[in-house]
Amino acid sequence: MGVFTMTTTHPMNGTGGKELPCVWMQAGVVPKRICTHAYECAACAYDRALRRTARENRRRREEGKAPGGKRGDIVSWKDKLKALAPWERPCLHHMKGRIAFRACSHDYRCGNCDFDQYFNDQFTVFAVVRPVDVFDVKGVKLPQGYYLHPGHCWVKIEADATVRIGLDDFALRVLGPFDRIEAPLFGKEFTQDTAAIALRRGAYSARALAPVSGVVTDVNPRLRERGGLANADPYTEGWVLRVHAENLRQDLRRLMIGGQAFGFLDQEVERLYQVIEEKAGPLATDGGHLGSDILGHLPQLGWETLTAAFLRT
């Protein structure tokens, strides 16, 4: 009946198999290093370790002491690139694969760069970093590093207390594809666990709970007219809104991540199986992995039943 499909459970590289060269490697500080954090350097232990070593080596040189050992040649990747001619110094956005070659004109002091400010204003809203590790829980996918709310909205932490929010793969498989997904208006403030995101499918409507408290800073306008786009790419192009979350640390305590989130999804799939058994009778499965458009294949389950059970609204 299309409710279950067979899938292979394994981590997937969200970059489509393309290796991302670390900025330290591109600068020539280290010979070989592939980025595993999608250029979110602040979250990378390797980056922090090299920066500490570079600072220590610089301090020793300023004191007239030659750094020793294998790590004695480590310098800041910025200092390494500053040794190039000005027109040969690649902009950091080029190194991260976001733009064609552009020379850095501010000695890698990005905070003083008008282009960096303009680019970030545009890029951070509409271009989202694809997750590196995406895990499969009985056919339902969730990336590593994404927080999950019990009402099936995900949260991805960005910079400066800003988070990106969307509907998880489970909700989209069970209730979608939607005709419209509408976020609150720009500047709207809401609190965690309030019904904030409007969902519409034909004559049906429901609301998803806000996973955090905050003020709306950006919305994904494409989902207002083509909500089904979220099904194709729930965790990147299917984002619904961005929020400035002042109480993020407190809100995160009520969310799940990693093993806890994967275990929750496993339980939700089992609960869905029970609902199907109760409403539609026993179903033959071909592997026990969740398919797509559950409501469309089994309308007898009922929109109200599914939204109450899984959106918690």
Coordinates of C-alpha atoms in Angstrom, one line a residue, residues 174 176 201 293-299:
V174 CA 3.1 11.0 8.1
G176 CA 2.6 15.6 4.2
R201 CA -3.2 20.1 3.2
D293 CA 2.4 10.1 2.6
I294 CA 1.0 7.8 5.3
L295 CA -2.2 9.9 5.5
G296 CA -2.7 9.8 1.7
H297 CA -2.4 6.0 1.6
L298 CA -4.4 5.4 4.8
P299 CA -6.9 8.3 5.1

